[in-house]
Amino acid sequence: MNKNTKQKLINLLKKSSKHSHYQILPSQLVQYFEDKDYLPTGKVDSERLLFVIKNINLKNKTILDIGGNTGFFTFESINSEAKHVTYIEGNEEHANFAMKLTKILKLTKQISIKNQYFNFTQKRYDEKFNVCFLLNVLHHVGDDFNSGLKNIGVAKEKIIKYLNNSSSFCDILIFQLGFNWQGNVHKPLFKNGTKKEMIDFIKKGTKNHWNIKTIGIAEIENGDLVYNKLNKNNINRNDEIGEFKNRPIFIMKKINV
Ligand SMILES: C[S@@+](CC[C@H](N)C(=O)[O-])C[C@H]1O[C@@H](n2cnc3c(N)ncnc32)[C@H](O)[C@@H]1O
């Protein structure tokens, strides 16, 4: 990669937005970049990915990545031999970055980049996908998209509705939700902020559309963070690792697939 191209990518990565400096770089870029070029906070992206690919074979699958940010899960899906990824991202700079990288890596046949806010209210989508990543987007309802929601109760209704709508275009859903509406600690979605409350809420609300196949829970093992399957011990809220790492990863299969 020449210096000029690299600088263009860095400039796009550094454009600040509410969700900038979020994901680490996809592995295709790691060799070209140093910490001084770009240092994201990182959201245990590799660890999240590892849990996903341990539980779903992405090979030959068609993928939808909603709220793809800087493309970590999109590009890593291609590394896991997915057939095609449709990346959708509302933020212009993030989408421009993903578009540029797709061209640099000559992946324009395997990746479609769409710079738009996904319309979750639609019950149908013109394409169908084997696997959909919907990670850490829906608690931003009323903020990043669908502005003007009255209160947390309405937001929670929408989250369930949008999840259920997704079963019309997606067979397997990989889903994560924040504990706070719009990421605001003063707007907790659940009274005690526990994983159990979130899991019960998702299970109950989606039971006619989705089967929850597996739930991943972050734990520290020998100093490393790993996502293990949910069990009676790791379900407890762990304040030492912070809010993000307490968010379960749901792997859900559409009913009747
Ligand atoms: C909190 S980040 C999560 C990024 C990524 N999914 C992950 O978990 O690593 C949310 C991302 O979704 C984007 N976003 C929010 N609402 C969206 C929508 N309706 N359609 C597409 N992108 C959206 C934001 O711009 C941001 O990049």
PDB file of C-alpha atoms and ligand atoms in Angstrom, residues 17 19 22-23 43 45 48 65-70 72-73 88-91 94 114 116-120 133-137 139-140 144-145 176 244 247, ligand 1:
ATOM      1  CA  SER A  17     -18.184  10.903  14.983  1.00  0.00           C
ATOM      2  CA  HIS A  19     -18.958   5.987  16.834  1.00  0.00           C
ATOM      3  CA  TYR A  22     -14.686   2.060  17.759  1.00  0.00           C
ATOM      4  CA  GLN A  23     -13.511  -1.085  15.957  1.00  0.00           C
ATOM      5  CA  LYS A  43     -14.549  -3.380  21.420  1.00  0.00           C
ATOM      6  CA  ASP A  45     -13.763  -7.266  18.228  1.00  0.00           C
ATOM      7  CA  ARG A  48     -16.476 -11.330  19.543  1.00  0.00           C
ATOM      8  CA  ASP A  65     -23.729  -6.246   8.317  1.00  0.00           C
ATOM      9  CA  ILE A  66     -26.057  -3.510   9.614  1.00  0.00           C
ATOM     10  CA  GLY A  67     -24.230  -0.645  11.309  1.00  0.00           C
ATOM     11  CA  GLY A  68     -20.958  -2.003   9.939  1.00  0.00           C
ATOM     12  CA  ASN A  69     -18.892   0.905  11.316  1.00  0.00           C
ATOM     13  CA  THR A  70     -15.347   0.629   9.890  1.00  0.00           C
ATOM     14  CA  PHE A  72     -14.342  -5.209  10.917  1.00  0.00           C
ATOM     15  CA  PHE A  73     -17.084  -7.852  10.710  1.00  0.00           C
ATOM     16  CA  ILE A  88     -24.842  -0.901   5.555  1.00  0.00           C
ATOM     17  CA  GLU A  89     -23.660   2.094   7.540  1.00  0.00           C
ATOM     18  CA  GLY A  90     -25.372   5.442   8.112  1.00  0.00           C
ATOM     19  CA  ASN A  91     -22.247   7.425   8.878  1.00  0.00           C
ATOM     20  CA  HIS A  94     -17.185   5.141   8.057  1.00  0.00           C
ATOM     21  CA  LYS A 114     -24.348   1.018   1.248  1.00  0.00           C
ATOM     22  CA  GLN A 116     -27.571   4.682   4.436  1.00  0.00           C
ATOM     23  CA  TYR A 117     -29.463   4.303   7.673  1.00  0.00           C
ATOM     24  CA  PHE A 118     -31.164   0.947   7.526  1.00  0.00           C
ATOM     25  CA  ASN A 119     -34.927   1.274   7.689  1.00  0.00           C
ATOM     26  CA  PHE A 120     -35.897  -1.180  10.415  1.00  0.00           C
ATOM     27  CA  PHE A 133     -24.757  -9.019  12.029  1.00  0.00           C
ATOM     28  CA  LEU A 134     -26.828  -6.585  14.065  1.00  0.00           C
ATOM     29  CA  LEU A 135     -24.341  -5.620  16.721  1.00  0.00           C
ATOM     30  CA  ASN A 136     -24.829  -2.699  19.092  1.00  0.00           C
ATOM     31  CA  VAL A 137     -27.173  -0.720  16.862  1.00  0.00           C
ATOM     32  CA  HIS A 139     -30.287   0.677  21.475  1.00  0.00           C
ATOM     33  CA  HIS A 140     -29.498   3.768  19.360  1.00  0.00           C
ATOM     34  CA  ASP A 144     -28.944   7.592  15.356  1.00  0.00           C
ATOM     35  CA  PHE A 145     -32.213   6.732  13.568  1.00  0.00           C
ATOM     36  CA  GLN A 176     -25.866  -7.460  20.631  1.00  0.00           C
ATOM     37  CA  PHE A 244     -19.774  -3.239  26.913  1.00  0.00           C
ATOM     38  CA  ARG A 247     -23.404  -7.340  26.662  1.00  0.00           C
TER      39      ARG A 247
HETATM   40  C1  LIG B   1     -22.152   1.350  18.340  1.00  0.00           C
HETATM   41  S1  LIG B   1     -21.613   1.169  16.698  1.00  0.00           S
HETATM   42  C2  LIG B   1     -21.490  -0.605  16.511  1.00  0.00           C
HETATM   43  C3  LIG B   1     -20.595  -1.023  15.371  1.00  0.00           C
HETATM   44  C4  LIG B   1     -20.535  -2.520  15.061  1.00  0.00           C
HETATM   45  N1  LIG B   1     -21.816  -3.041  14.671  1.00  0.00           N
HETATM   46  C5  LIG B   1     -19.945  -3.294  16.204  1.00  0.00           C
HETATM   47  O1  LIG B   1     -20.650  -3.785  17.082  1.00  0.00           O
HETATM   48  O2  LIG B   1     -18.709  -3.394  16.242  1.00  0.00           O
HETATM   49  C6  LIG B   1     -23.103   1.505  15.799  1.00  0.00           C
HETATM   50  C7  LIG B   1     -22.852   1.747  14.334  1.00  0.00           C
HETATM   51  O3  LIG B   1     -24.085   1.655  13.645  1.00  0.00           O
HETATM   52  C8  LIG B   1     -24.283   2.797  12.814  1.00  0.00           C
HETATM   53  N2  LIG B   1     -25.748   2.936  12.709  1.00  0.00           N
HETATM   54  C9  LIG B   1     -26.628   3.321  13.672  1.00  0.00           C
HETATM   55  N3  LIG B   1     -27.896   3.196  13.229  1.00  0.00           N
HETATM   56  C10 LIG B   1     -27.823   2.690  11.977  1.00  0.00           C
HETATM   57  C11 LIG B   1     -28.804   2.323  11.000  1.00  0.00           C
HETATM   58  N4  LIG B   1     -30.110   2.450  11.225  1.00  0.00           N
HETATM   59  N5  LIG B   1     -28.361   1.856   9.804  1.00  0.00           N
HETATM   60  C12 LIG B   1     -27.045   1.744   9.544  1.00  0.00           C
HETATM   61  N6  LIG B   1     -26.080   2.088  10.427  1.00  0.00           N
HETATM   62  C13 LIG B   1     -26.457   2.533  11.630  1.00  0.00           C
HETATM   63  C14 LIG B   1     -23.523   3.901  13.520  1.00  0.00           C
HETATM   64  O4  LIG B   1     -23.161   4.944  12.624  1.00  0.00           O
HETATM   65  C15 LIG B   1     -22.303   3.131  14.055  1.00  0.00           C
HETATM   66  O5  LIG B   1     -21.267   3.053  13.108  1.00  0.00           O
END
